Each structure stands twice: as structure tokens, then as C-alpha cells.
Amino acid sequence: MARKKKTEAEAEVIEQEQVEGESVTEEGRDEPEELRDKLEQAEAQVAEYLDGWQRTQAEFSNYKKRQEAEMARMTSLANMVVLRKLLPVVDDFERALATLPADLSQLTWCEGILLIRAKLDAILDSEGVKPIETEGQVFDPRYHEAVTYEQVPGYEDSQIIGEVQRGYTLGERVLRPALVRVAKAPAPQSDEGNDTTGSKE
């Protein structure tokens, strides 16, 4: 009898294990699909987060580039303002040296003034400031400002005949236009007095 109870108990345990095994296998069949769904959701979420992160990185990179460009532009404008303020000093040096009598040019203090002028020119040159060419050039309103228009023999129409004040550029920008005198073509003479087609009646 003990043996019968033992076999019945074993049979119940086996039966219970089979029932549990069946439920596990039924759940097990659903579990991989659930896991796949969860994995797909997680991958989609990761892709979304990665995309958002990449967009943020790109936006920040673009922002940084814009800020650097703006800073460079502001620095350039500040340099232009300072350099433009130095140009009247350069003009004063030119006028002073142009009117300096020849007998004074050998004096020590005059040589000092020439050295100061050379130093100022070197500073302007190192910053990219260049004088605008004018003599004999064709008038260009981007670089020149006409002070007078004159009829001068030997010059073509719109050719620059003289410089009143030197102009300068800073890179591609005009720091100050050159003030110039410009030649104009002579006015055409009318032929009213020389009319030979009229009759004498």
C-alpha cells in the first residue's frame, strides 16, 4: 500500500509537472513575441533619442559657427572704426611732409617725423589697409568720390586727373573712398552757324 501511495504521489507530481510544463510552453510561445515587441519598442525609442541627440548636436554646432562668424564680423567692424579714425592722422602727416622745406628735411626732428610716419604706414599695412589707386585710373564709384568734373585736354571721359584726398581699403571693403578730380568729355559744339543746306532767297 505504501508503494501504491508512492506511485500515486509520483503520478500526481508528474501530472502537475506536465500541466505546469504545458502552461510554461504556452506562455513561452507568447513570451518571445512579447520580447520582440519590447525590443522593437526599445530600438525605436533608442533611434528617436539618438536622432534627437544628433539634431541637438547639429543645432549646437551651427549655433557655434554663427557665433564665431558674428564675433569675427564684430571684430572686423571694430577694427574698421579704429583704423578709419587713424586716417586723418595719416592725412596730416602727408600734408606736413609735402609742405616741408627741403633745407629742413635733414634735421634730426624731421627724420624722427619720417620714422613715425613709416611706423604708422607699417601698422596700417600689417592690418591690411591699402591705398586706393587713382592717378590715371577710370572713375569707379565703388572706390572713388568725384569732387569736380573738369574738361582737360589729354584725358579721356571719366578718367581721374588728380587726387584731392587718398582713399583706403581694408581687405575687400572700402575704408574711405578717394576724393578725386575727374575728366569729362568736352561738350559737343553745335553747328547752327555753319548751316550750308539753307537757301538764300
mmCIF file of C-alpha atoms in Angstrom:
data_model
loop_
_atom_site.group_PDB
_atom_site.id
_atom_site.type_symbol
_atom_site.label_atom_id
_atom_site.label_comp_id
_atom_site.label_asym_id
_atom_site.label_seq_id
_atom_site.Cartn_x
_atom_site.Cartn_y
_atom_site.Cartn_z
ATOM 1 C CA MET A 1 0.000 0.000 0.000
ATOM 2 C CA ALA A 2 2.812 2.249 0.719
ATOM 3 C CA ARG A 3 4.028 1.536 -2.707
ATOM 4 C CA LYS A 4 0.652 2.396 -4.208
ATOM 5 C CA LYS A 5 0.602 5.707 -2.333
ATOM 6 C CA LYS A 6 4.084 6.389 -3.521
ATOM 7 C CA THR A 7 3.201 5.745 -7.148
ATOM 8 C CA GLU A 8 0.036 7.800 -6.835
ATOM 9 C CA ALA A 9 2.045 10.656 -5.329
ATOM 10 C CA GLU A 10 4.620 10.322 -8.088
ATOM 11 C CA ALA A 11 1.878 10.256 -10.690
ATOM 12 C CA GLU A 12 0.355 13.425 -9.241
ATOM 13 C CA VAL A 13 3.736 15.155 -9.229
ATOM 14 C CA ILE A 14 4.370 14.100 -12.827
ATOM 15 C CA GLU A 15 0.889 15.194 -13.839
ATOM 16 C CA GLN A 16 1.346 18.526 -12.104
ATOM 17 C CA GLU A 17 4.719 18.984 -13.796
ATOM 18 C CA GLN A 18 3.132 18.225 -17.153
ATOM 19 C CA VAL A 19 0.364 20.759 -16.524
ATOM 20 C CA GLU A 20 2.917 23.343 -15.436
ATOM 21 C CA GLY A 21 5.096 22.458 -18.422
ATOM 22 C CA GLU A 22 2.176 22.946 -20.777
ATOM 23 C CA SER A 23 1.371 26.345 -19.274
ATOM 24 C CA VAL A 24 5.054 27.293 -19.453
ATOM 25 C CA THR A 25 5.228 26.277 -23.085
ATOM 26 C CA GLU A 26 2.051 28.225 -23.849
ATOM 27 C CA GLU A 27 3.438 31.242 -22.026
ATOM 28 C CA GLY A 28 6.821 30.557 -23.595
ATOM 29 C CA ARG A 29 5.314 30.823 -27.045
ATOM 30 C CA ASP A 30 3.887 34.257 -26.226
ATOM 31 C CA GLU A 31 6.999 35.401 -24.426
ATOM 32 C CA PRO A 32 9.345 35.636 -27.483
ATOM 33 C CA GLU A 33 6.758 37.739 -29.334
ATOM 34 C CA GLU A 34 6.393 39.970 -26.302
ATOM 35 C CA LEU A 35 10.151 40.242 -26.037
ATOM 36 C CA ARG A 36 10.411 41.043 -29.744
ATOM 37 C CA ASP A 37 7.777 43.769 -29.380
ATOM 38 C CA LYS A 38 9.553 45.212 -26.362
ATOM 39 C CA LEU A 39 12.877 45.035 -28.199
ATOM 40 C CA GLU A 40 11.396 46.810 -31.241
ATOM 41 C CA GLN A 41 9.898 49.488 -28.985
ATOM 42 C CA ALA A 42 13.211 49.910 -27.196
ATOM 43 C CA GLU A 43 15.075 50.116 -30.514
ATOM 44 C CA ALA A 44 12.578 52.688 -31.817
ATOM 45 C CA GLN A 45 12.985 54.707 -28.646
ATOM 46 C CA VAL A 46 16.780 54.485 -28.888
ATOM 47 C CA ALA A 47 16.613 55.612 -32.536
ATOM 48 C CA GLU A 48 14.361 58.514 -31.536
ATOM 49 C CA TYR A 49 16.698 59.547 -28.712
ATOM 50 C CA LEU A 50 19.730 59.196 -30.994
ATOM 51 C CA ASP A 51 18.055 61.286 -33.684
ATOM 52 C CA GLY A 52 17.154 63.958 -31.126
ATOM 53 C CA TRP A 53 20.681 63.956 -29.767
ATOM 54 C CA GLN A 54 22.170 64.244 -33.267
ATOM 55 C CA ARG A 55 19.824 67.119 -34.116
ATOM 56 C CA THR A 56 20.775 68.886 -30.906
ATOM 57 C CA GLN A 57 24.461 68.387 -31.683
ATOM 58 C CA ALA A 58 23.972 69.753 -35.216
ATOM 59 C CA GLU A 59 21.999 72.749 -33.934
ATOM 60 C CA PHE A 60 24.676 73.478 -31.350
ATOM 61 C CA SER A 61 27.411 73.170 -33.972
ATOM 62 C CA ASN A 62 25.544 75.574 -36.273
ATOM 63 C CA TYR A 63 24.956 77.964 -33.380
ATOM 64 C CA LYS A 64 28.651 77.868 -32.522
ATOM 65 C CA LYS A 65 29.603 78.602 -36.147
ATOM 66 C CA ARG A 66 27.132 81.501 -36.290
ATOM 67 C CA GLN A 67 28.535 82.919 -33.058
ATOM 68 C CA GLU A 68 32.117 82.648 -34.338
ATOM 69 C CA ALA A 69 31.157 84.333 -37.617
ATOM 70 C CA GLU A 70 29.321 87.089 -35.739
ATOM 71 C CA MET A 71 32.310 87.596 -33.440
ATOM 72 C CA ALA A 72 34.648 87.828 -36.449
ATOM 73 C CA ARG A 73 32.298 90.328 -38.096
ATOM 74 C CA MET A 74 32.091 92.455 -34.953
ATOM 75 C CA THR A 75 35.880 92.382 -34.557
ATOM 76 C CA SER A 76 36.293 93.413 -38.187
ATOM 77 C CA LEU A 77 33.839 96.289 -37.739
ATOM 78 C CA ALA A 78 35.617 97.427 -34.574
ATOM 79 C CA ASN A 79 38.952 97.331 -36.416
ATOM 80 C CA MET A 80 37.432 99.354 -39.252
ATOM 81 C CA VAL A 81 36.234 102.028 -36.844
ATOM 82 C CA VAL A 82 39.658 102.368 -35.199
ATOM 83 C CA LEU A 83 41.548 102.308 -38.497
ATOM 84 C CA ARG A 84 39.155 104.858 -40.020
ATOM 85 C CA LYS A 85 39.923 107.191 -37.082
ATOM 86 C CA LEU A 86 43.653 106.921 -37.843
ATOM 87 C CA LEU A 87 43.271 108.087 -41.451
ATOM 88 C CA PRO A 88 43.089 111.840 -40.624
ATOM 89 C CA VAL A 89 46.416 111.446 -38.792
ATOM 90 C CA VAL A 90 47.898 109.901 -41.943
ATOM 91 C CA ASP A 91 46.478 112.826 -43.952
ATOM 92 C CA ASP A 92 48.068 115.327 -41.547
ATOM 93 C CA PHE A 93 51.446 113.607 -41.916
ATOM 94 C CA GLU A 94 51.141 113.733 -45.726
ATOM 95 C CA ARG A 95 50.276 117.433 -45.725
ATOM 96 C CA ALA A 96 53.039 118.280 -43.248
ATOM 97 C CA LEU A 97 55.675 116.348 -45.170
ATOM 98 C CA ALA A 98 54.505 117.750 -48.525
ATOM 99 C CA THR A 99 54.999 121.337 -47.313
ATOM 100 C CA LEU A 100 58.290 120.683 -45.502
ATOM 101 C CA PRO A 101 61.048 122.888 -46.937
ATOM 102 C CA ALA A 102 63.943 120.914 -48.430
ATOM 103 C CA ASP A 103 66.546 122.577 -46.192
ATOM 104 C CA LEU A 104 64.696 121.345 -43.052
ATOM 105 C CA SER A 105 64.341 117.728 -44.173
ATOM 106 C CA GLN A 106 67.895 116.903 -42.989
ATOM 107 C CA LEU A 107 67.224 117.964 -39.393
ATOM 108 C CA THR A 108 67.001 115.229 -36.755
ATOM 109 C CA TRP A 109 63.445 116.012 -35.689
ATOM 110 C CA CYS A 110 62.283 115.842 -39.324
ATOM 111 C CA GLU A 111 63.904 112.429 -39.662
ATOM 112 C CA GLY A 112 62.040 111.417 -36.487
ATOM 113 C CA ILE A 113 58.751 112.524 -38.044
ATOM 114 C CA LEU A 114 59.552 110.488 -41.159
ATOM 115 C CA LEU A 115 60.247 107.444 -38.965
ATOM 116 C CA ILE A 116 56.943 107.908 -37.106
ATOM 117 C CA ARG A 117 55.136 108.152 -40.454
ATOM 118 C CA ALA A 118 56.882 104.978 -41.669
ATOM 119 C CA LYS A 119 55.865 103.182 -38.470
ATOM 120 C CA LEU A 120 52.246 104.262 -38.921
ATOM 121 C CA ASP A 121 52.312 103.052 -42.538
ATOM 122 C CA ALA A 122 53.729 99.693 -41.388
ATOM 123 C CA ILE A 123 50.939 99.302 -38.819
ATOM 124 C CA LEU A 124 48.251 100.087 -41.396
ATOM 125 C CA ASP A 125 49.862 97.695 -43.879
ATOM 126 C CA SER A 126 50.032 94.899 -41.287
ATOM 127 C CA GLU A 127 46.293 95.350 -40.644
ATOM 128 C CA GLY A 128 45.547 95.041 -44.370
ATOM 129 C CA VAL A 129 44.923 98.731 -45.096
ATOM 130 C CA LYS A 130 45.923 99.617 -48.672
ATOM 131 C CA PRO A 131 45.727 102.943 -50.529
ATOM 132 C CA ILE A 132 43.313 103.114 -53.463
ATOM 133 C CA GLU A 133 44.975 103.668 -56.843
ATOM 134 C CA THR A 134 43.680 106.811 -58.530
ATOM 135 C CA GLU A 135 46.096 108.549 -60.889
ATOM 136 C CA GLY A 136 45.180 107.767 -64.499
ATOM 137 C CA GLN A 137 42.517 105.239 -63.470
ATOM 138 C CA VAL A 138 38.930 105.246 -64.720
ATOM 139 C CA PHE A 139 36.498 106.656 -62.168
ATOM 140 C CA ASP A 140 34.835 103.859 -60.169
ATOM 141 C CA PRO A 141 32.089 104.989 -57.745
ATOM 142 C CA ARG A 142 32.805 101.999 -55.505
ATOM 143 C CA TYR A 143 36.288 103.338 -54.729
ATOM 144 C CA HIS A 144 36.265 106.995 -55.757
ATOM 145 C CA GLU A 145 34.205 110.064 -54.905
ATOM 146 C CA ALA A 146 34.239 112.826 -57.506
ATOM 147 C CA VAL A 147 34.905 116.311 -56.159
ATOM 148 C CA THR A 148 34.920 118.046 -59.549
ATOM 149 C CA TYR A 149 34.396 117.212 -63.212
ATOM 150 C CA GLU A 150 36.730 119.161 -65.495
ATOM 151 C CA GLN A 151 37.374 119.377 -69.213
ATOM 152 C CA VAL A 152 41.089 118.717 -69.521
ATOM 153 C CA PRO A 153 42.838 118.042 -72.823
ATOM 154 C CA GLY A 154 44.735 114.763 -72.973
ATOM 155 C CA TYR A 155 42.353 112.871 -70.647
ATOM 156 C CA GLU A 156 39.523 110.581 -71.632
ATOM 157 C CA ASP A 157 35.995 110.932 -70.303
ATOM 158 C CA SER A 158 35.701 109.629 -66.687
ATOM 159 C CA GLN A 159 39.462 109.344 -66.272
ATOM 160 C CA ILE A 160 40.841 110.544 -62.935
ATOM 161 C CA ILE A 161 43.085 113.594 -63.363
ATOM 162 C CA GLY A 162 44.025 114.202 -59.748
ATOM 163 C CA GLU A 163 43.632 113.083 -56.163
ATOM 164 C CA VAL A 164 42.336 115.504 -53.541
ATOM 165 C CA GLN A 165 42.381 113.029 -50.640
ATOM 166 C CA ARG A 166 43.737 109.486 -50.631
ATOM 167 C CA GLY A 167 41.290 106.641 -50.135
ATOM 168 C CA TYR A 168 41.933 103.297 -48.442
ATOM 169 C CA THR A 169 40.603 99.752 -48.474
ATOM 170 C CA LEU A 170 40.642 97.148 -45.730
ATOM 171 C CA GLY A 171 40.647 93.811 -47.491
ATOM 172 C CA GLU A 172 37.686 93.942 -49.878
ATOM 173 C CA ARG A 173 35.933 96.770 -48.014
ATOM 174 C CA VAL A 174 36.368 100.461 -48.703
ATOM 175 C CA LEU A 175 37.576 102.148 -45.549
ATOM 176 C CA ARG A 176 37.337 105.593 -47.113
ATOM 177 C CA PRO A 177 36.759 106.443 -50.797
ATOM 178 C CA ALA A 178 39.381 108.537 -52.578
ATOM 179 C CA LEU A 179 38.327 112.127 -53.301
ATOM 180 C CA VAL A 180 39.268 112.773 -56.927
ATOM 181 C CA ARG A 181 39.044 115.203 -59.822
ATOM 182 C CA VAL A 182 37.539 113.572 -62.902
ATOM 183 C CA ALA A 183 37.873 114.482 -66.572
ATOM 184 C CA LYS A 184 34.757 114.945 -68.629
ATOM 185 C CA ALA A 185 34.368 114.978 -72.372
ATOM 186 C CA PRO A 186 34.126 118.392 -73.980
ATOM 187 C CA ALA A 187 30.610 119.485 -74.804
ATOM 188 C CA PRO A 188 29.730 118.876 -78.447
ATOM 189 C CA GLN A 189 29.732 122.102 -80.452
ATOM 190 C CA SER A 190 26.533 122.939 -82.239
ATOM 191 C CA ASP A 191 26.598 123.532 -85.996
ATOM 192 C CA GLU A 192 23.894 126.242 -86.074
ATOM 193 C CA GLY A 193 26.166 128.912 -87.564
ATOM 194 C CA ASN A 194 27.569 126.532 -90.176
ATOM 195 C CA ASP A 195 24.281 125.505 -91.804
ATOM 196 C CA THR A 196 25.041 125.204 -95.537
ATOM 197 C CA THR A 197 21.848 123.461 -96.530
ATOM 198 C CA GLY A 198 19.656 126.510 -96.227
ATOM 199 C CA SER A 199 18.705 128.512 -99.324
ATOM 200 C CA LYS A 200 19.500 132.239 -99.824
ATOM 201 C CA GLU A 201 16.182 133.540 -101.093
#
